[in-house]
PDB file of C-alpha atoms in Angstrom:
ATOM      1  CA  UNK A   1     -55.114  49.105   4.107  1.00  0.00           C
ATOM      2  CA  UNK A   2     -56.968  47.958   7.149  1.00  0.00           C
ATOM      3  CA  UNK A   3     -55.405  47.843  10.724  1.00  0.00           C
ATOM      4  CA  UNK A   4     -55.451  44.101  10.850  1.00  0.00           C
ATOM      5  CA  UNK A   5     -53.558  43.864   7.471  1.00  0.00           C
ATOM      6  CA  UNK A   6     -50.927  46.443   8.717  1.00  0.00           C
ATOM      7  CA  UNK A   7     -50.540  44.483  11.970  1.00  0.00           C
ATOM      8  CA  UNK A   8     -50.219  41.257   9.940  1.00  0.00           C
ATOM      9  CA  UNK A   9     -47.574  42.810   7.705  1.00  0.00           C
ATOM     10  CA  UNK A  10     -45.575  44.128  10.784  1.00  0.00           C
ATOM     11  CA  UNK A  11     -45.679  40.898  12.331  1.00  0.00           C
ATOM     12  CA  UNK A  12     -44.281  39.162   9.223  1.00  0.00           C
ATOM     13  CA  UNK A  13     -41.556  41.543   8.932  1.00  0.00           C
ATOM     14  CA  UNK A  14     -40.655  41.036  12.570  1.00  0.00           C
ATOM     15  CA  UNK A  15     -40.504  37.257  12.131  1.00  0.00           C
ATOM     16  CA  UNK A  16     -38.354  37.851   9.189  1.00  0.00           C
ATOM     17  CA  UNK A  17     -35.838  39.884  11.004  1.00  0.00           C
ATOM     18  CA  UNK A  18     -35.651  37.435  13.798  1.00  0.00           C
ATOM     19  CA  UNK A  19     -34.911  34.610  11.393  1.00  0.00           C
ATOM     20  CA  UNK A  20     -32.183  36.672   9.770  1.00  0.00           C
ATOM     21  CA  UNK A  21     -30.576  37.402  12.778  1.00  0.00           C
ATOM     22  CA  UNK A  22     -30.688  33.974  14.004  1.00  0.00           C
ATOM     23  CA  UNK A  23     -29.002  32.819  10.777  1.00  0.00           C
ATOM     24  CA  UNK A  24     -26.350  35.509  11.074  1.00  0.00           C
ATOM     25  CA  UNK A  25     -25.476  34.426  14.663  1.00  0.00           C
ATOM     26  CA  UNK A  26     -25.083  30.704  13.851  1.00  0.00           C
ATOM     27  CA  UNK A  27     -21.293  30.021  12.889  1.00  0.00           C
ATOM     28  CA  UNK A  28     -20.448  27.210  10.705  1.00  0.00           C
ATOM     29  CA  UNK A  29     -17.075  25.607  10.777  1.00  0.00           C
ATOM     30  CA  UNK A  30     -15.229  24.304   7.691  1.00  0.00           C
ATOM     31  CA  UNK A  31     -16.655  21.161   6.399  1.00  0.00           C
ATOM     32  CA  UNK A  32     -14.426  17.934   6.822  1.00  0.00           C
ATOM     33  CA  UNK A  33     -14.032  15.065   4.472  1.00  0.00           C
ATOM     34  CA  UNK A  34     -11.986  12.083   5.502  1.00  0.00           C
ATOM     35  CA  UNK A  35     -11.688   8.394   4.230  1.00  0.00           C
ATOM     36  CA  UNK A  36     -12.892   5.775   6.847  1.00  0.00           C
ATOM     37  CA  UNK A  37     -10.431   4.888   9.308  1.00  0.00           C
ATOM     38  CA  UNK A  38      -8.603   8.170   9.121  1.00  0.00           C
ATOM     39  CA  UNK A  39      -8.712  10.860  11.906  1.00  0.00           C
ATOM     40  CA  UNK A  40     -11.039  13.694  11.557  1.00  0.00           C
ATOM     41  CA  UNK A  41     -10.425  17.294  13.153  1.00  0.00           C
ATOM     42  CA  UNK A  42     -13.537  19.390  13.629  1.00  0.00           C
ATOM     43  CA  UNK A  43     -12.977  22.989  14.346  1.00  0.00           C
ATOM     44  CA  UNK A  44     -14.946  26.352  15.195  1.00  0.00           C
ATOM     45  CA  UNK A  45     -13.772  29.534  14.020  1.00  0.00           C
ATOM     46  CA  UNK A  46     -14.698  31.139  17.440  1.00  0.00           C
ATOM     47  CA  UNK A  47     -12.700  29.917  20.528  1.00  0.00           C
ATOM     48  CA  UNK A  48     -14.277  28.901  23.693  1.00  0.00           C
ATOM     49  CA  UNK A  49     -13.511  29.963  27.261  1.00  0.00           C
ATOM     50  CA  UNK A  50     -15.903  27.845  29.069  1.00  0.00           C
ATOM     51  CA  UNK A  51     -17.166  24.174  29.024  1.00  0.00           C
ATOM     52  CA  UNK A  52     -17.034  22.472  25.682  1.00  0.00           C
ATOM     53  CA  UNK A  53     -19.552  19.901  24.296  1.00  0.00           C
ATOM     54  CA  UNK A  54     -19.646  18.303  20.891  1.00  0.00           C
ATOM     55  CA  UNK A  55     -22.617  16.205  19.702  1.00  0.00           C
ATOM     56  CA  UNK A  56     -23.916  14.458  16.456  1.00  0.00           C
ATOM     57  CA  UNK A  57     -27.298  15.794  15.469  1.00  0.00           C
ATOM     58  CA  UNK A  58     -29.767  13.175  14.497  1.00  0.00           C
ATOM     59  CA  UNK A  59     -33.303  13.737  13.183  1.00  0.00           C
ATOM     60  CA  UNK A  60     -34.963  13.496  16.684  1.00  0.00           C
ATOM     61  CA  UNK A  61     -32.020  13.362  19.124  1.00  0.00           C
ATOM     62  CA  UNK A  62     -28.513  14.344  19.649  1.00  0.00           C
ATOM     63  CA  UNK A  63     -25.616  11.766  20.169  1.00  0.00           C
ATOM     64  CA  UNK A  64     -23.092  12.907  22.715  1.00  0.00           C
ATOM     65  CA  UNK A  65     -19.396  12.723  21.152  1.00  0.00           C
ATOM     66  CA  UNK A  66     -17.570  14.307  24.070  1.00  0.00           C
ATOM     67  CA  UNK A  67     -18.247  16.848  26.805  1.00  0.00           C
ATOM     68  CA  UNK A  68     -15.392  18.467  28.826  1.00  0.00           C
ATOM     69  CA  UNK A  69     -15.779  20.537  32.108  1.00  0.00           C
ATOM     70  CA  UNK A  70     -12.829  21.889  33.671  1.00  0.00           C
ATOM     71  CA  UNK A  71     -10.429  19.513  31.764  1.00  0.00           C
ATOM     72  CA  UNK A  72     -12.506  16.536  32.867  1.00  0.00           C
ATOM     73  CA  UNK A  73     -14.061  14.795  29.626  1.00  0.00           C
ATOM     74  CA  UNK A  74     -16.541  12.176  29.253  1.00  0.00           C
ATOM     75  CA  UNK A  75     -17.209  10.393  25.928  1.00  0.00           C
ATOM     76  CA  UNK A  76     -20.527   9.287  24.375  1.00  0.00           C
ATOM     77  CA  UNK A  77     -21.327   5.526  24.219  1.00  0.00           C
ATOM     78  CA  UNK A  78     -20.674   5.262  20.367  1.00  0.00           C
ATOM     79  CA  UNK A  79     -17.457   7.369  20.542  1.00  0.00           C
ATOM     80  CA  UNK A  80     -15.672   5.543  23.349  1.00  0.00           C
ATOM     81  CA  UNK A  81     -11.831   5.776  22.928  1.00  0.00           C
ATOM     82  CA  UNK A  82     -11.927   7.814  19.778  1.00  0.00           C
ATOM     83  CA  UNK A  83     -12.248  11.382  20.835  1.00  0.00           C
ATOM     84  CA  UNK A  84      -9.988  14.155  21.987  1.00  0.00           C
ATOM     85  CA  UNK A  85     -11.351  17.567  22.799  1.00  0.00           C
ATOM     86  CA  UNK A  86      -9.106  20.709  23.148  1.00  0.00           C
ATOM     87  CA  UNK A  87     -11.063  23.321  25.128  1.00  0.00           C
ATOM     88  CA  UNK A  88      -8.718  26.366  24.135  1.00  0.00           C
ATOM     89  CA  UNK A  89      -9.874  26.138  20.423  1.00  0.00           C
ATOM     90  CA  UNK A  90     -13.076  24.045  21.009  1.00  0.00           C
ATOM     91  CA  UNK A  91     -11.725  21.339  18.568  1.00  0.00           C
ATOM     92  CA  UNK A  92     -12.986  17.679  18.409  1.00  0.00           C
ATOM     93  CA  UNK A  93     -10.689  14.857  17.147  1.00  0.00           C
ATOM     94  CA  UNK A  94     -12.044  11.518  16.023  1.00  0.00           C
ATOM     95  CA  UNK A  95      -9.582   8.788  15.597  1.00  0.00           C
ATOM     96  CA  UNK A  96     -10.499   6.887  13.802  1.00  0.00           C
ATOM     97  CA  UNK A  97     -13.489   8.089  12.033  1.00  0.00           C
ATOM     98  CA  UNK A  98     -15.983   5.358  11.194  1.00  0.00           C
ATOM     99  CA  UNK A  99     -18.495   5.374   8.296  1.00  0.00           C
ATOM    100  CA  UNK A 100     -21.465   6.169  10.637  1.00  0.00           C
ATOM    101  CA  UNK A 101     -19.745   9.294  11.867  1.00  0.00           C
ATOM    102  CA  UNK A 102     -20.919  11.180   8.882  1.00  0.00           C
ATOM    103  CA  UNK A 103     -23.423  13.966   9.745  1.00  0.00           C
ATOM    104  CA  UNK A 104     -23.679  17.512  11.420  1.00  0.00           C
ATOM    105  CA  UNK A 105     -21.860  18.015  14.612  1.00  0.00           C
ATOM    106  CA  UNK A 106     -22.861  20.890  17.051  1.00  0.00           C
ATOM    107  CA  UNK A 107     -20.378  22.408  19.333  1.00  0.00           C
ATOM    108  CA  UNK A 108     -21.603  23.964  22.576  1.00  0.00           C
ATOM    109  CA  UNK A 109     -19.732  26.522  24.780  1.00  0.00           C
ATOM    110  CA  UNK A 110     -21.031  26.677  28.165  1.00  0.00           C
ATOM    111  CA  UNK A 111     -24.506  25.653  26.854  1.00  0.00           C
ATOM    112  CA  UNK A 112     -24.848  27.960  23.860  1.00  0.00           C
ATOM    113  CA  UNK A 113     -24.280  26.782  20.528  1.00  0.00           C
ATOM    114  CA  UNK A 114     -20.714  27.925  19.149  1.00  0.00           C
ATOM    115  CA  UNK A 115     -20.794  26.238  15.645  1.00  0.00           C
ATOM    116  CA  UNK A 116     -21.967  23.536  13.435  1.00  0.00           C
ATOM    117  CA  UNK A 117     -19.685  21.441  11.306  1.00  0.00           C
ATOM    118  CA  UNK A 118     -20.316  18.759   8.680  1.00  0.00           C
ATOM    119  CA  UNK A 119     -18.258  15.730   8.607  1.00  0.00           C
ATOM    120  CA  UNK A 120     -18.319  13.326   5.688  1.00  0.00           C
ATOM    121  CA  UNK A 121     -16.560   9.837   5.891  1.00  0.00           C
ATOM    122  CA  UNK A 122     -16.310   8.048   2.781  1.00  0.00           C
ATOM    123  CA  UNK A 123     -15.048   4.686   1.716  1.00  0.00           C
ATOM    124  CA  UNK A 124     -12.866   4.727  -1.302  1.00  0.00           C
ATOM    125  CA  UNK A 125     -11.753   1.994  -3.800  1.00  0.00           C
ATOM    126  CA  UNK A 126      -7.787   1.698  -4.768  1.00  0.00           C
ATOM    127  CA  UNK A 127      -6.705   1.539  -8.453  1.00  0.00           C
ATOM    128  CA  UNK A 128      -3.260   1.712  -9.867  1.00  0.00           C
ATOM    129  CA  UNK A 129      -1.792   3.006 -13.177  1.00  0.00           C
ATOM    130  CA  UNK A 130       1.360   2.625 -15.047  1.00  0.00           C
ATOM    131  CA  UNK A 131       3.255   5.715 -16.327  1.00  0.00           C
ATOM    132  CA  UNK A 132       2.563   6.530 -19.676  1.00  0.00           C
ATOM    133  CA  UNK A 133      -0.563   4.564 -20.091  1.00  0.00           C
ATOM    134  CA  UNK A 134      -4.349   5.203 -19.813  1.00  0.00           C
ATOM    135  CA  UNK A 135      -6.337   4.662 -16.695  1.00  0.00           C
ATOM    136  CA  UNK A 136     -10.163   4.975 -16.256  1.00  0.00           C
ATOM    137  CA  UNK A 137     -11.542   5.838 -12.977  1.00  0.00           C
ATOM    138  CA  UNK A 138     -15.145   4.520 -12.458  1.00  0.00           C
ATOM    139  CA  UNK A 139     -18.149   6.469 -11.194  1.00  0.00           C
ATOM    140  CA  UNK A 140     -21.864   5.743 -11.476  1.00  0.00           C
ATOM    141  CA  UNK A 141     -25.176   7.398 -10.545  1.00  0.00           C
ATOM    142  CA  UNK A 142     -28.850   7.428 -11.595  1.00  0.00           C
ATOM    143  CA  UNK A 143     -29.289  10.007 -14.266  1.00  0.00           C
ATOM    144  CA  UNK A 144     -32.150  11.280 -16.445  1.00  0.00           C
ATOM    145  CA  UNK A 145     -31.613   9.766 -19.886  1.00  0.00           C
ATOM    146  CA  UNK A 146     -33.608  12.926 -21.396  1.00  0.00           C
ATOM    147  CA  UNK A 147     -31.174  15.367 -19.954  1.00  0.00           C
ATOM    148  CA  UNK A 148     -30.233  17.957 -22.733  1.00  0.00           C
ATOM    149  CA  UNK A 149     -26.595  18.083 -23.603  1.00  0.00           C
ATOM    150  CA  UNK A 150     -26.076  21.734 -22.270  1.00  0.00           C
ATOM    151  CA  UNK A 151     -27.621  20.865 -18.973  1.00  0.00           C
ATOM    152  CA  UNK A 152     -25.110  18.160 -18.153  1.00  0.00           C
ATOM    153  CA  UNK A 153     -22.708  19.150 -15.388  1.00  0.00           C
ATOM    154  CA  UNK A 154     -19.881  16.737 -14.267  1.00  0.00           C
ATOM    155  CA  UNK A 155     -16.713  17.439 -12.539  1.00  0.00           C
ATOM    156  CA  UNK A 156     -13.990  15.422 -10.902  1.00  0.00           C
ATOM    157  CA  UNK A 157     -11.505  16.810  -8.151  1.00  0.00           C
ATOM    158  CA  UNK A 158      -8.361  15.359  -6.920  1.00  0.00           C
ATOM    159  CA  UNK A 159      -7.423  15.891  -3.323  1.00  0.00           C
ATOM    160  CA  UNK A 160     -10.097  18.898  -3.325  1.00  0.00           C
ATOM    161  CA  UNK A 161      -8.671  20.440  -6.704  1.00  0.00           C
ATOM    162  CA  UNK A 162     -10.362  20.487  -9.981  1.00  0.00           C
ATOM    163  CA  UNK A 163      -9.379  17.749 -12.624  1.00  0.00           C
ATOM    164  CA  UNK A 164     -11.824  18.297 -15.326  1.00  0.00           C
ATOM    165  CA  UNK A 165     -15.349  19.625 -15.547  1.00  0.00           C
ATOM    166  CA  UNK A 166     -17.971  19.263 -18.417  1.00  0.00           C
ATOM    167  CA  UNK A 167     -20.470  22.199 -18.349  1.00  0.00           C
ATOM    168  CA  UNK A 168     -22.506  23.659 -21.203  1.00  0.00           C
ATOM    169  CA  UNK A 169     -21.056  21.038 -23.710  1.00  0.00           C
ATOM    170  CA  UNK A 170     -17.439  22.253 -23.004  1.00  0.00           C
ATOM    171  CA  UNK A 171     -14.584  20.758 -21.036  1.00  0.00           C
ATOM    172  CA  UNK A 172     -12.333  22.819 -18.625  1.00  0.00           C
ATOM    173  CA  UNK A 173      -9.260  21.454 -16.931  1.00  0.00           C
ATOM    174  CA  UNK A 174      -7.376  21.711 -13.666  1.00  0.00           C
ATOM    175  CA  UNK A 175      -3.651  22.512 -13.684  1.00  0.00           C
ATOM    176  CA  UNK A 176      -1.767  19.501 -15.062  1.00  0.00           C
ATOM    177  CA  UNK A 177      -4.650  17.736 -16.538  1.00  0.00           C
ATOM    178  CA  UNK A 178      -4.924  19.823 -19.788  1.00  0.00           C
ATOM    179  CA  UNK A 179      -5.979  17.474 -22.746  1.00  0.00           C
ATOM    180  CA  UNK A 180      -5.257  14.266 -20.599  1.00  0.00           C
ATOM    181  CA  UNK A 181      -8.578  14.067 -18.661  1.00  0.00           C
ATOM    182  CA  UNK A 182     -12.021  13.705 -20.070  1.00  0.00           C
ATOM    183  CA  UNK A 183     -15.716  12.754 -19.370  1.00  0.00           C
ATOM    184  CA  UNK A 184     -18.434  11.850 -21.652  1.00  0.00           C
ATOM    185  CA  UNK A 185     -21.689  13.578 -22.142  1.00  0.00           C
ATOM    186  CA  UNK A 186     -23.359  10.666 -23.959  1.00  0.00           C
ATOM    187  CA  UNK A 187     -22.035   8.107 -21.311  1.00  0.00           C
ATOM    188  CA  UNK A 188     -23.743  10.428 -18.576  1.00  0.00           C
ATOM    189  CA  UNK A 189     -27.346   9.483 -19.978  1.00  0.00           C
ATOM    190  CA  UNK A 190     -26.395   5.855 -19.053  1.00  0.00           C
ATOM    191  CA  UNK A 191     -25.309   6.905 -15.596  1.00  0.00           C
ATOM    192  CA  UNK A 192     -21.606   6.515 -16.275  1.00  0.00           C
ATOM    193  CA  UNK A 193     -19.543   9.585 -14.982  1.00  0.00           C
ATOM    194  CA  UNK A 194     -16.202   7.594 -15.307  1.00  0.00           C
ATOM    195  CA  UNK A 195     -12.964   9.617 -15.880  1.00  0.00           C
ATOM    196  CA  UNK A 196     -10.563   8.859 -18.562  1.00  0.00           C
ATOM    197  CA  UNK A 197      -6.964   9.903 -17.835  1.00  0.00           C
ATOM    198  CA  UNK A 198      -4.430   9.414 -20.450  1.00  0.00           C
ATOM    199  CA  UNK A 199      -0.455   9.504 -20.119  1.00  0.00           C
ATOM    200  CA  UNK A 200      -0.455   8.596 -16.434  1.00  0.00           C
ATOM    201  CA  UNK A 201       2.107  10.406 -14.281  1.00  0.00           C
ATOM    202  CA  UNK A 202       3.444   9.840 -10.854  1.00  0.00           C
ATOM    203  CA  UNK A 203       2.007  13.225  -9.896  1.00  0.00           C
ATOM    204  CA  UNK A 204      -1.579  11.894 -10.822  1.00  0.00           C
ATOM    205  CA  UNK A 205      -1.524   9.842  -7.444  1.00  0.00           C
ATOM    206  CA  UNK A 206      -4.128  10.907  -5.111  1.00  0.00           C
ATOM    207  CA  UNK A 207      -7.832  10.792  -3.857  1.00  0.00           C
ATOM    208  CA  UNK A 208     -10.527  11.237  -6.771  1.00  0.00           C
ATOM    209  CA  UNK A 209     -14.064  12.083  -6.460  1.00  0.00           C
ATOM    210  CA  UNK A 210     -16.649  12.828  -8.943  1.00  0.00           C
ATOM    211  CA  UNK A 211     -19.653  15.052  -8.814  1.00  0.00           C
ATOM    212  CA  UNK A 212     -22.826  15.975 -10.824  1.00  0.00           C
ATOM    213  CA  UNK A 213     -25.596  18.515 -10.647  1.00  0.00           C
ATOM    214  CA  UNK A 214     -25.686  20.195  -7.173  1.00  0.00           C
ATOM    215  CA  UNK A 215     -22.452  18.497  -6.035  1.00  0.00           C
ATOM    216  CA  UNK A 216     -24.215  15.163  -5.831  1.00  0.00           C
ATOM    217  CA  UNK A 217     -21.800  12.246  -5.409  1.00  0.00           C
ATOM    218  CA  UNK A 218     -21.518   9.292  -7.648  1.00  0.00           C
ATOM    219  CA  UNK A 219     -20.383   5.544  -6.816  1.00  0.00           C
ATOM    220  CA  UNK A 220     -17.866   4.784  -5.727  1.00  0.00           C
ATOM    221  CA  UNK A 221     -17.631   7.712  -3.295  1.00  0.00           C
ATOM    222  CA  UNK A 222     -13.871   8.047  -4.061  1.00  0.00           C
ATOM    223  CA  UNK A 223     -10.900   6.482  -5.897  1.00  0.00           C
ATOM    224  CA  UNK A 224      -7.478   6.247  -4.553  1.00  0.00           C
ATOM    225  CA  UNK A 225      -5.011   6.209  -7.545  1.00  0.00           C
ATOM    226  CA  UNK A 226      -1.539   4.858  -7.194  1.00  0.00           C
ATOM    227  CA  UNK A 227       1.245   4.322  -9.428  1.00  0.00           C
ATOM    228  CA  UNK A 228       1.853   0.546 -10.129  1.00  0.00           C
ATOM    229  CA  UNK A 229       5.242  -0.854  -9.482  1.00  0.00           C
ATOM    230  CA  UNK A 230       7.013  -3.343 -11.765  1.00  0.00           C
ATOM    231  CA  UNK A 231      10.258  -3.542  -9.804  1.00  0.00           C
ATOM    232  CA  UNK A 232      11.516  -7.287  -9.424  1.00  0.00           C
ATOM    233  CA  UNK A 233      12.027  -6.963  -5.724  1.00  0.00           C
ATOM    234  CA  UNK A 234       8.351  -6.183  -5.333  1.00  0.00           C
ATOM    235  CA  UNK A 235       7.478  -9.282  -7.140  1.00  0.00           C
ATOM    236  CA  UNK A 236       6.651 -12.139  -4.456  1.00  0.00           C
ATOM    237  CA  UNK A 237       7.161 -15.569  -5.636  1.00  0.00           C
ATOM    238  CA  UNK A 238       6.250 -18.832  -3.912  1.00  0.00           C
ATOM    239  CA  UNK A 239       8.970 -20.019  -1.680  1.00  0.00           C
ATOM    240  CA  UNK A 240       9.448 -23.462  -3.436  1.00  0.00           C
ATOM    241  CA  UNK A 241       9.770 -21.521  -6.646  1.00  0.00           C
ATOM    242  CA  UNK A 242      12.417 -19.183  -5.359  1.00  0.00           C
ATOM    243  CA  UNK A 243      14.310 -22.331  -3.887  1.00  0.00           C
ATOM    244  CA  UNK A 244      14.308 -24.211  -7.083  1.00  0.00           C
ATOM    245  CA  UNK A 245      15.523 -20.991  -8.959  1.00  0.00           C
ATOM    246  CA  UNK A 246      18.485 -20.714  -6.776  1.00  0.00           C
ATOM    247  CA  UNK A 247      19.239 -24.320  -6.892  1.00  0.00           C
ATOM    248  CA  UNK A 248      19.204 -24.314 -10.865  1.00  0.00           C
ATOM    249  CA  UNK A 249      21.129 -21.222 -10.954  1.00  0.00           C
ATOM    250  CA  UNK A 250      23.966 -22.625  -8.848  1.00  0.00           C
ATOM    251  CA  UNK A 251      23.976 -25.784 -10.949  1.00  0.00           C
ATOM    252  CA  UNK A 252      24.287 -23.790 -14.181  1.00  0.00           C
ATOM    253  CA  UNK A 253      27.203 -21.712 -12.657  1.00  0.00           C
ATOM    254  CA  UNK A 254      29.040 -24.970 -11.695  1.00  0.00           C
ATOM    255  CA  UNK A 255      28.461 -26.413 -14.895  1.00  0.00           C
ATOM    256  CA  UNK A 256      29.796 -23.352 -16.798  1.00  0.00           C
ATOM    257  CA  UNK A 257      32.975 -23.479 -14.700  1.00  0.00           C
ATOM    258  CA  UNK A 258      33.396 -27.280 -15.441  1.00  0.00           C
ATOM    259  CA  UNK A 259      33.085 -26.794 -19.153  1.00  0.00           C
ATOM    260  CA  UNK A 260      35.544 -23.701 -19.006  1.00  0.00           C
ATOM    261  CA  UNK A 261      38.048 -25.858 -17.131  1.00  0.00           C
ATOM    262  CA  UNK A 262      37.668 -28.819 -19.525  1.00  0.00           C
ATOM    263  CA  UNK A 263      38.103 -26.608 -22.642  1.00  0.00           C
ATOM    264  CA  UNK A 264      41.112 -24.897 -20.991  1.00  0.00           C
ATOM    265  CA  UNK A 265      42.745 -28.314 -20.179  1.00  0.00           C
ATOM    266  CA  UNK A 266      42.134 -29.601 -23.621  1.00  0.00           C
ATOM    267  CA  UNK A 267      43.656 -26.491 -25.235  1.00  0.00           C
ATOM    268  CA  UNK A 268      46.628 -27.060 -23.039  1.00  0.00           C
ATOM    269  CA  UNK A 269      47.103 -30.640 -23.967  1.00  0.00           C
ATOM    270  CA  UNK A 270      46.800 -29.621 -27.466  1.00  0.00           C
ATOM    271  CA  UNK A 271      49.617 -26.953 -27.165  1.00  0.00           C
ATOM    272  CA  UNK A 272      51.775 -29.700 -25.332  1.00  0.00           C
ATOM    273  CA  UNK A 273      51.385 -32.188 -28.074  1.00  0.00           C
ATOM    274  CA  UNK A 274      52.174 -29.688 -30.770  1.00  0.00           C
ATOM    275  CA  UNK A 275      55.183 -28.621 -29.019  1.00  0.00           C
ATOM    276  CA  UNK A 276      56.436 -32.077 -28.394  1.00  0.00           C
ATOM    277  CA  UNK A 277      55.952 -32.891 -32.114  1.00  0.00           C
ATOM    278  CA  UNK A 278      57.859 -29.656 -33.103  1.00  0.00           C
ATOM    279  CA  UNK A 279      60.718 -30.710 -30.913  1.00  0.00           C
ATOM    280  CA  UNK A 280      60.912 -34.348 -32.394  1.00  0.00           C
ATOM    281  CA  UNK A 281      60.933 -32.888 -35.837  1.00  0.00           C
ATOM    282  CA  UNK A 282      63.704 -30.501 -35.098  1.00  0.00           C
ATOM    283  CA  UNK A 283      65.709 -33.089 -33.314  1.00  0.00           C
ATOM    284  CA  UNK A 284      65.357 -35.576 -36.369  1.00  0.00           C
ATOM    285  CA  UNK A 285      66.332 -32.924 -38.878  1.00  0.00           C
ATOM    286  CA  UNK A 286      69.618 -32.172 -36.884  1.00  0.00           C
ATOM    287  CA  UNK A 287      70.524 -35.696 -36.438  1.00  0.00           C
ATOM    288  CA  UNK A 288      70.298 -36.287 -40.350  1.00  0.00           C
ATOM    289  CA  UNK A 289      72.468 -33.052 -41.022  1.00  0.00           C
ATOM    290  CA  UNK A 290      75.083 -34.608 -38.575  1.00  0.00           C
ATOM    291  CA  UNK A 291      75.005 -37.906 -40.450  1.00  0.00           C
ATOM    292  CA  UNK A 292      75.571 -36.350 -43.799  1.00  0.00           C
ATOM    293  CA  UNK A 293      78.383 -34.054 -42.581  1.00  0.00           C
ATOM    294  CA  UNK A 294      80.290 -37.165 -41.003  1.00  0.00           C
ATOM    295  CA  UNK A 295      80.144 -38.988 -44.379  1.00  0.00           C
TER     296      UNK A 295
END
């Protein structure tokens, strides 16, 4: 081996060690996923005892979210009136989170990078299901029609926990969804990753998300599933229908009272006539007997 080759190898080994050390020194906070309009809390695993700055990383620039120096905080232009920074734990609260807040956030402590946190803001749709019935949650994406059955990977999560997974042609289930949740391998080739959920339960309420391949999301990004209500008090009728209903109900009630009173009066009159006739017959019989006795 020549001297130049040896030097080149040593240089490459030095660069490799520098990259590894840099990677190890960079801390990543837990990823955060929230629906649009909800608060988002970004935290680092390492506390900061100096000045704190949070910035949203873009391709060619950083957008200031908030910066605090000695408890005096300044907000970035696109984050006005939406941020709150706690210097003791270097956390950033965005409230409310907007759709364009999605991205990588960098936290600086006295000018040094403390951690990176990824924020995802999603816009869900809302669906409802009736207890005991079947409900289908939609999810679509662009897939390869030539994908082999054993290469298909689909899974659904509810509130971050597994619902059902299709992998290597076999289905596996999360707790409480055994034999109730299913996805279709044949529909996958049509770009349809929809979830079929049978025998809906009240406990099935929550936020559902579908994934495929390397945790790629489908559309819609999330589905909020709620139990539909059929209680009478939750049915809103137009005001004029409600008024007519009560007028008709009152009229029918008065009519029933009038009919009952009329029937009662008629029965009473009938009893009085029967009693009077019986009295007359009795009187006539007694009079006849007295006449025969005098003769």
